[in-house]
Amino acid sequence: MEDYPRNLLEFEERFSSDEACREYLCQLRWPDGFRCPRCGGRRAWRVRDVYLECADCHHQASVTAGTIFQDTRKPLRLWFRAMWYVTSQKNGASALGLQRILGLGSYVTAWAWLHRLRRAMVRPSRDRLRGTVEVDETYLGGLEEGVVGRQTERKAIIAVAAEEDGKGIGRIRLRHVPDVSSFSLHVFVQDSVEPGSVVRTDGWDGYSGLDQLGYKHKVSLLRHSKRRAHELMPRVHRVSSLLKRWILGTHQGGISHEHLPYYLDEFTFRFNRRSSQFRGKLFYRLLEQAVLTDPAPYAQIRKGIRPGPPPRRRRRRREPE
Ligand SMILES: [Zn+2]
């Protein structure tokens, strides 16, 4: 059952206390009732509002442990407001905007919160695209002049896949790729598109061989065509121009290469849910994924490191809150 607030008033009424927020997280995390993370026990009682103590092994489980909210010293109410704000803005939020609206003391905190939320914007087991899918690359940042075609050092290369949906666009996938070699592009296609689908690309060599990987590969050869790229693959071109506008507009282009993958995740999250009738549904999806997303220490976020096993015998750094 998808139970979420439909509008701001419902949101305010529903999440006016930390207790209400915690209760909601419990429902999302244990939809079939509590399960002790240590022994699998199903009976528990509350301790100091914050913990659930397992009746069998007496392990004290916190609903926020192992999620992006782990170890936060700020009220959950504030986190919920941050998520509502981020998902209710059509173009998302900047760190400065979030800092102002929540009254956070530090810009760094707002910045780190947004990055934690972005990490929750990609579902670990999401479905691949299917049907007919356009695939192409686009180049972001470092507006160097005189760089021709695909030879570039400082620009970031983004691989784009967009499903055809009639004349419109279905779902998309984006990835920051190191180069446009067939290795990089094949891995992107295999991770993003279901085998058996039709993949449309231009005549770049990096795409040849997709047939052998189980795709129906259709090539639009630009060189000998009188038509332009945006006519041959209108969807990926539309997506890349929206992406560029978003990065220049909401984020003033100030994104480093290390952090770029997370911004691409946020753009994809929004884009694939752009037709949701209620913004509350985005809030719900984000929260649902937030309780499944591993905590990210500040030091990892700062360096743009994808979560992995925690380093041994090293103290975790915290951002000022
Ligand atoms: Zn237990």
Short mmCIF file of C-alpha atoms in Angstrom, two decimals, residues 10 20 36 48 159-160 162 172 192 225 232 235 287 305 311 317:
data_model
loop_
_atom_site.label_atom_id
_atom_site.label_comp_id
_atom_site.label_asym_id
_atom_site.label_seq_id
_atom_site.Cartn_x
_atom_site.Cartn_y
_atom_site.Cartn_z
CA GLU A 10 -1.33 16.77 4.62
CA ALA A 20 5.32 10.29 13.66
CA CYS A 36 15.21 -8.20 14.53
CA ARG A 48 13.07 5.54 25.02
CA ALA A 159 26.12 8.18 -22.03
CA VAL A 160 22.37 8.62 -22.48
CA ALA A 162 16.10 6.94 -23.70
CA ILE A 172 15.97 7.16 -19.23
CA SER A 192 20.79 -0.10 -18.97
CA SER A 225 22.40 11.51 -44.09
CA LEU A 232 17.49 11.03 -36.10
CA ARG A 235 14.84 11.69 -27.53
CA LEU A 287 11.93 7.79 1.58
CA ILE A 305 33.16 7.80 -3.18
CA PRO A 311 37.64 1.42 6.25
CA ARG A 317 34.65 12.27 10.11
#
